Structures are given as C-alpha cells and as structure tokens.
Short mmCIF file of C-alpha atoms in Angstrom, two decimals:
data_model
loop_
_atom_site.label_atom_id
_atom_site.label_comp_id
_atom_site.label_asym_id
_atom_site.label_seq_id
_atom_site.Cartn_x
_atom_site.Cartn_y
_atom_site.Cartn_z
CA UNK A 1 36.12 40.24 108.20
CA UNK A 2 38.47 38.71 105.77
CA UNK A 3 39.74 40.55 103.00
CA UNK A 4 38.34 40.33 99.24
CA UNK A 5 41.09 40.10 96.15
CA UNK A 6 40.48 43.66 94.26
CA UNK A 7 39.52 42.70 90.41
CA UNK A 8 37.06 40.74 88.74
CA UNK A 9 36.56 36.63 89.50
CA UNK A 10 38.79 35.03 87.67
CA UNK A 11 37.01 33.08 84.34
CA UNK A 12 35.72 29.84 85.01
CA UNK A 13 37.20 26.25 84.02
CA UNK A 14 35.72 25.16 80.73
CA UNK A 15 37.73 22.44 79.69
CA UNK A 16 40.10 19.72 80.99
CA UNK A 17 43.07 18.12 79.31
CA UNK A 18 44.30 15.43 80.16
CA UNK A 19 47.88 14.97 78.52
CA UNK A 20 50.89 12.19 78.55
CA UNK A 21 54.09 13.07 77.98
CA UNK A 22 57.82 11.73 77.86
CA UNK A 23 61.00 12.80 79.67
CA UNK A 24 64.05 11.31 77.86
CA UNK A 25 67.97 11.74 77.80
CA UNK A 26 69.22 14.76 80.13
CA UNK A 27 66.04 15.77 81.47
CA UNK A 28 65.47 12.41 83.35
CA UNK A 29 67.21 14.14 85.69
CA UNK A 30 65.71 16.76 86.24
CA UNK A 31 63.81 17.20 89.57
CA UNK A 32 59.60 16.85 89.15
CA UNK A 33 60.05 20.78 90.40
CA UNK A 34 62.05 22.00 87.60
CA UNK A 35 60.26 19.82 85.00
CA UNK A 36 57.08 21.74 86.52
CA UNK A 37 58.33 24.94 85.74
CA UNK A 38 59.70 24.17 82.73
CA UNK A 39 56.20 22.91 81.31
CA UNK A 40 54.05 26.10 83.37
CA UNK A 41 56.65 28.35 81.18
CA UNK A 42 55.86 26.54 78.03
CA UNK A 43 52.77 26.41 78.33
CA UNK A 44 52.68 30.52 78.39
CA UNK A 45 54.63 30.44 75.75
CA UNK A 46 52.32 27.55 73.85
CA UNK A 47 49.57 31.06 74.46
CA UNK A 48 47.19 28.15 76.32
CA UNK A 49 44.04 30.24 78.05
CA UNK A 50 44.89 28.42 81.32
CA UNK A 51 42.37 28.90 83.93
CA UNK A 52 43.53 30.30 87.13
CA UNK A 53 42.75 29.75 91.01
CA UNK A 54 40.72 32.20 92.79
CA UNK A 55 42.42 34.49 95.78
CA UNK A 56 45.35 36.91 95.98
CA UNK A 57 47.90 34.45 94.05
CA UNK A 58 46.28 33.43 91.22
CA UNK A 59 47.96 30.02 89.81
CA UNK A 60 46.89 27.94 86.55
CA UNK A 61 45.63 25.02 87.28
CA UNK A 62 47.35 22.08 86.69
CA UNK A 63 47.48 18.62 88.47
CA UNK A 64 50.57 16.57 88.37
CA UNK A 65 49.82 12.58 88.83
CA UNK A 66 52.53 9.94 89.94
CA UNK A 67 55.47 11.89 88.45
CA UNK A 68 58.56 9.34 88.08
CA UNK A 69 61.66 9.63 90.22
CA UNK A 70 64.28 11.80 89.19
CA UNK A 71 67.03 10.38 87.25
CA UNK A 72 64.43 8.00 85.82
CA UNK A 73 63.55 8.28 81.97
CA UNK A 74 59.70 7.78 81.37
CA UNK A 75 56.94 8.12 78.09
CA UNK A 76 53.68 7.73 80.39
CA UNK A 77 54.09 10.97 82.21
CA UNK A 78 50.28 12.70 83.13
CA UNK A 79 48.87 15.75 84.06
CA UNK A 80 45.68 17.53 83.70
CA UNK A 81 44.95 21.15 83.27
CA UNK A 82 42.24 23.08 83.28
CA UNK A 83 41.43 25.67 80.08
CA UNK A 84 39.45 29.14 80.43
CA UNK A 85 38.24 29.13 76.61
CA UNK A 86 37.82 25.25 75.04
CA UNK A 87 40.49 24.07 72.24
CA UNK A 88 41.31 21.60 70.36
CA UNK A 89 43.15 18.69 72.12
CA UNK A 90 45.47 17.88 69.20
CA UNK A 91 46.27 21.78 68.91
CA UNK A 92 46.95 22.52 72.18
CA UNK A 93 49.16 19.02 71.95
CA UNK A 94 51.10 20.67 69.21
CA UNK A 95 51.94 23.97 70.59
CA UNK A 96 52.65 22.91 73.75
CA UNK A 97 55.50 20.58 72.21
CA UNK A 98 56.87 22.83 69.65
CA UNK A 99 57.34 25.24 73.11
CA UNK A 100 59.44 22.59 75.26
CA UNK A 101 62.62 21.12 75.07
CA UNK A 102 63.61 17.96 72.75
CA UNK A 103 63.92 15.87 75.49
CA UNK A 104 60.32 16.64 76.83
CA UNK A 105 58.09 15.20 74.51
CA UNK A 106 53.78 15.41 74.45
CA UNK A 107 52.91 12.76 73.33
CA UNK A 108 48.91 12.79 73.47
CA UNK A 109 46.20 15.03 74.55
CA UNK A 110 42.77 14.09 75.35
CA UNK A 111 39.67 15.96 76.86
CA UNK A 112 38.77 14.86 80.19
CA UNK A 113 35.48 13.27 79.58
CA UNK A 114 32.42 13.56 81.75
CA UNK A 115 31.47 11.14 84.32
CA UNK A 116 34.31 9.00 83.61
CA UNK A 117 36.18 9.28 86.93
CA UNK A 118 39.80 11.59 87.69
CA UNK A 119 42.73 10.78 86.35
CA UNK A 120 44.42 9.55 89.82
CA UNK A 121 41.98 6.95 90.34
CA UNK A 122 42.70 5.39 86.98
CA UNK A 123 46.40 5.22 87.76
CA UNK A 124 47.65 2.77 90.59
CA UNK A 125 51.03 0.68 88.91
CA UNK A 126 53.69 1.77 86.72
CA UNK A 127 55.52 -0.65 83.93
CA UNK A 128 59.25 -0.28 84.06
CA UNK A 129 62.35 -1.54 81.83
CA UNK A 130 65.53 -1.12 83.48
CA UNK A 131 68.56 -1.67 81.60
CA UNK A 132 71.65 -3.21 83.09
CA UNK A 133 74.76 -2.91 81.45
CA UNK A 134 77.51 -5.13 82.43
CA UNK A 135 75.25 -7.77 84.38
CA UNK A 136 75.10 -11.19 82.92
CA UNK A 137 71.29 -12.15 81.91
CA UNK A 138 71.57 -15.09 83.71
CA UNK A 139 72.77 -13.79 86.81
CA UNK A 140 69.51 -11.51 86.56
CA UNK A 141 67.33 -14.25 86.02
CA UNK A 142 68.42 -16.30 88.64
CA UNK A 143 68.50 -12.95 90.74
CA UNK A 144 64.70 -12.32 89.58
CA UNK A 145 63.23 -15.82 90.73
CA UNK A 146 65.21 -15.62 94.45
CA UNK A 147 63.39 -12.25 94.39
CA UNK A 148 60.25 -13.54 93.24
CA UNK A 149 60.15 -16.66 95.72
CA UNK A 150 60.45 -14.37 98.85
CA UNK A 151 57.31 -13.40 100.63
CA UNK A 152 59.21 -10.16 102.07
CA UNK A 153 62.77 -8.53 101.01
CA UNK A 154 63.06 -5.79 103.23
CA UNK A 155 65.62 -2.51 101.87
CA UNK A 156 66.58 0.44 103.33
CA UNK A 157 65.20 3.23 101.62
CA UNK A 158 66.38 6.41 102.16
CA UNK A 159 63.32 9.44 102.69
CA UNK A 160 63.39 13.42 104.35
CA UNK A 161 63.43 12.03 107.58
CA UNK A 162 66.67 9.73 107.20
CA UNK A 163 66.61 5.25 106.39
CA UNK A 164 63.64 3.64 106.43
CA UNK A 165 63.10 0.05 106.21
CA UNK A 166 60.72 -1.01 103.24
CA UNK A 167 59.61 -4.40 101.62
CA UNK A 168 60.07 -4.29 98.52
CA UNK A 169 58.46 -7.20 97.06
CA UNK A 170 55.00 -6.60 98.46
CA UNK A 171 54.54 -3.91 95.67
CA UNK A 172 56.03 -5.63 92.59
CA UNK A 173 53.01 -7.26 90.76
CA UNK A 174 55.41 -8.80 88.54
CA UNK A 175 58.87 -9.08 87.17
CA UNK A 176 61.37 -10.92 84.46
CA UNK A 177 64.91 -11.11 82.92
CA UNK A 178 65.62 -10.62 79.32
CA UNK A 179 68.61 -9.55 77.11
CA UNK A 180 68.54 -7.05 74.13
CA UNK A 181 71.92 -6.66 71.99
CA UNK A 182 73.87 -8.29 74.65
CA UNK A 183 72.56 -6.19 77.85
CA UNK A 184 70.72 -7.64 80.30
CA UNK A 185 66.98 -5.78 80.89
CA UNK A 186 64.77 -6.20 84.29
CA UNK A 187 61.23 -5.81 83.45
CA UNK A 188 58.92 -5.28 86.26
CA UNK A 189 55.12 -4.20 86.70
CA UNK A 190 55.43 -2.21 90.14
CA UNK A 191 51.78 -1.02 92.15
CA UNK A 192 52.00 2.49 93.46
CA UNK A 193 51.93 1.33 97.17
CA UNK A 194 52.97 3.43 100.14
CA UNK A 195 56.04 4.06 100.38
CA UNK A 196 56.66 4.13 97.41
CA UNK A 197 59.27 1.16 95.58
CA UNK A 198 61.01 2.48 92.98
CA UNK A 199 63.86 0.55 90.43
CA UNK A 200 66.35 1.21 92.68
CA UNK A 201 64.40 -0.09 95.48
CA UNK A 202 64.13 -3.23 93.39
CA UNK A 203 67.86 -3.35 92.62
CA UNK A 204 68.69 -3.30 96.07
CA UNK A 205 66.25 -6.14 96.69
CA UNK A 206 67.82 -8.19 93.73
CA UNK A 207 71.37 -7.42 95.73
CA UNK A 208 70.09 -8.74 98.94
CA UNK A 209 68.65 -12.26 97.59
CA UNK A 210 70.94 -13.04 95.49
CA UNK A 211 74.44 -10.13 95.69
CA UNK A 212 73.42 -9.12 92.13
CA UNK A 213 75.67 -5.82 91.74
CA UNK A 214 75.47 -4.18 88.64
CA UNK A 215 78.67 -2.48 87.48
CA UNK A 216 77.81 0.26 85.80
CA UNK A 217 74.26 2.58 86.20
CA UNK A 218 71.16 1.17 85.47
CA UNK A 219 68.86 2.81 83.05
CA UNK A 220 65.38 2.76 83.85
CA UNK A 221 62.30 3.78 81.58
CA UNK A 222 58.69 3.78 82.78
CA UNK A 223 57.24 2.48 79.50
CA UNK A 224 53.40 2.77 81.03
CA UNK A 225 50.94 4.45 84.12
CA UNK A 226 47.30 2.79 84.88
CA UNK A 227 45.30 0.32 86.84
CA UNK A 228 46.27 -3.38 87.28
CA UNK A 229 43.48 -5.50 86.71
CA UNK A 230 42.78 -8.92 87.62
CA UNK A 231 44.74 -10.67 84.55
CA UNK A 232 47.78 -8.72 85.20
CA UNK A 233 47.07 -6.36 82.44
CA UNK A 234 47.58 -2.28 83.49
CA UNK A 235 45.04 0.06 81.45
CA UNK A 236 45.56 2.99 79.91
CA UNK A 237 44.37 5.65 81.75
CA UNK A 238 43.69 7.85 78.93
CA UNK A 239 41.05 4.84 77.23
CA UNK A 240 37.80 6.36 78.74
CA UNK A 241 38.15 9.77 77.44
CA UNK A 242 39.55 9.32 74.35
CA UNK A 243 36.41 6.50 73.88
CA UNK A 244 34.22 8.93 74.89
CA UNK A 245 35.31 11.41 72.45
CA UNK A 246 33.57 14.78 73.43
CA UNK A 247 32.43 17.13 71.09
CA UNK A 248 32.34 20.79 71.12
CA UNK A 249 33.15 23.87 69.64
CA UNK A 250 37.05 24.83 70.10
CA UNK A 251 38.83 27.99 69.77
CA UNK A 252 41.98 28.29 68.00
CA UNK A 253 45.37 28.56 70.02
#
C-alpha cells in the first residue's frame, strides 16, 4: 500500500491569474530557470496565498506558457497561477512588481475566466522586432523578400542532442524591413511550430538567401503572444478574461 503525506490536504485552488509580464535589459539573459525562481521567490515575498500541489513535495502552482529564448528581451511574457484565498487582480499585480527586479516588469493581471478556454490554447505565434545595428535597411529588405519568395530555407539549428536541420520559413507567418533612427529593424510574425524558429533561426535564414551578416548583435524584442487568425491579425490572449470580467469577493494581500 502506498504511503499517505502526514498533515492535512493542502487548501484547494480558488482562483486563477493569469498575468503578462516583461523581461528587459540584463535579465533577457537570464535562463527561463532562473527567471522562474526569481518570480516563485517574489512572489513569497509579494505574501500571495499560492495554492500548493498535493503529495510529499508540495509546490505552488504555477504554469509557465511559451517563455522566450534566453538572451531575447520580451513584454508579452504569461503565466498562470493558481491562489488558495481570492484577491484582487490589480493588487496582487502590484505587489508582485514592487517584489521583483526593475528589469522584470508585470505588466497586467487578469482572472482566468470561466469557460473561456486555457491560456496555451489561446497562444500559438509570437510578434518579434529585431534590431540590427550596422546592417543597411536595404540590404535587409532585399534580404527579407529572397527569404520571403522561398518555399523552404533550411538552417541548422543547434538542440540537446547536437545540429538539426530546420526550415525556417515554414513557421514565419510574416515578415518586413524598416529603419528607426538610422538602424535597420526585421519585423516578423513567427507561429509556434515544432521545432521551434526563433530570431536567430531567422537570421541565419536571411544569411543563407541572400549572405546578410549583421556586424554587430541583434536585439530582439517579442512585442506580442496569441493566436493568428485568418487576416493575419494575432489576439491577445488575455481579451476573453478581462471581457468577461468576473466578480467576486477578494481578500486583501
């Protein structure tokens, strides 16, 4: 017969958050491990009544979707956790933020409405800007349409288990050249396929159709997470709970 956990249950999940957040300047390096401890710890600090998992090691509960890849800035970062007593969104928003680092910014908090779907399924492309310094915005351009006009660019992209050949223009929905105080700027709308394609993936795949090689390191920003819909337009994932608007009693923090 199995063993039981000595104690009491633990209390039951009576609220979900759903929050966005940003990662900016140092921290966009940071690994998606150490940004995960870093928000678990604030949280504690932020004196949120997480909810916990049942068994002998208890762990709040917390669901991390599509984090972006490290050394990659981003202000559509998501998670969802789930909250033992119910509190106010915009509270728990607050305290949470005043108990992280500058560069980790939470930027909204909404309560996970009923009947409205998870949070994963709502999320399937990301919207990136990638700035690069030192590359003529012509040479992108041109770069961009070669890129475009292929039905397959394959890359090498490197995983756990060593190279792996990719194509990277089956995921990218869409993608242009602009300029912005004299540096050039890729803008791309990217599905979360698998394996994943990430900027650099794209940047390779701009090198290979047309030798675009940027001299100095790109800077890429995921400005936006949600579903692609048929006029090219990605939702925000956050719209059907924060339409919904739930109301309820809260507790203070």
């Amino acid at each position: 017969m199995a063993r039981q956990p000595d104690g009491p249950p633990p209390p039951p999940t009576v609220q979900k958050l759903r929050i966005r957040y940003a990662k900016r300047g140092r921290l966009r390096f940071a690994s998606h491990r150490d940004l995960a401890r870093t928000l678990e710890r604030a949280l504690r600090r932020a004196r949120v009544p997480m909810a916990f998992s049942a068994g002998f090691s208890p762990h709040p509960k917390i669901s991390y979707i599509g984090a972006a890849p490290t050394g990659s800035a981003s202000e559509a970062e998501y998670l969802e956790i789930g909250l033992a007593v119910a509190c106010e969104p915009e509270a728990v928003r607050a305290a949470l933020d005043a108990s992280l680092p500058d560069e980790v910014a939470i930027l909204e908090c909404v309560e996970a409405a009923e009947g409205t779907g998870s949070l994963a399924d709502r999320i399937d492309t990301s919207v990136w800007r990638v700035e690069l310094p030192g590359v003529d915005a012509e040479d992108l351009a041109a770069a961009v349409d070669a890129f475009l006009a292929s039905d397959v660019v394959t890359v090498a992209k490197r995983t756990k288990n060593g190279l792996k050949d990719i194509d990277a223009r089956a995921s990218v929905a869409s993608a242009s050249a602009g300029e912005e105080a004299g540096c050039a700027i890729l803008h791309m709308v990217v599905r979360q396929l698998t394996p994943a394609v990430r900027p650099d993936d794209v940047l390779a795949a701009l090198a290979a159709v047309a030798d675009l090689h940027p001299p100095l390191p790109p800077r890429a920003v995921r400005e936006a997470q949600g579903r692609l819909d048929d006029t090219g337009t990605v939702a925000d994932p956050l719209g059907p709970d924060r339409a919904a608007r739930p109301l309820r009693e809260h507790a203070a923090i």
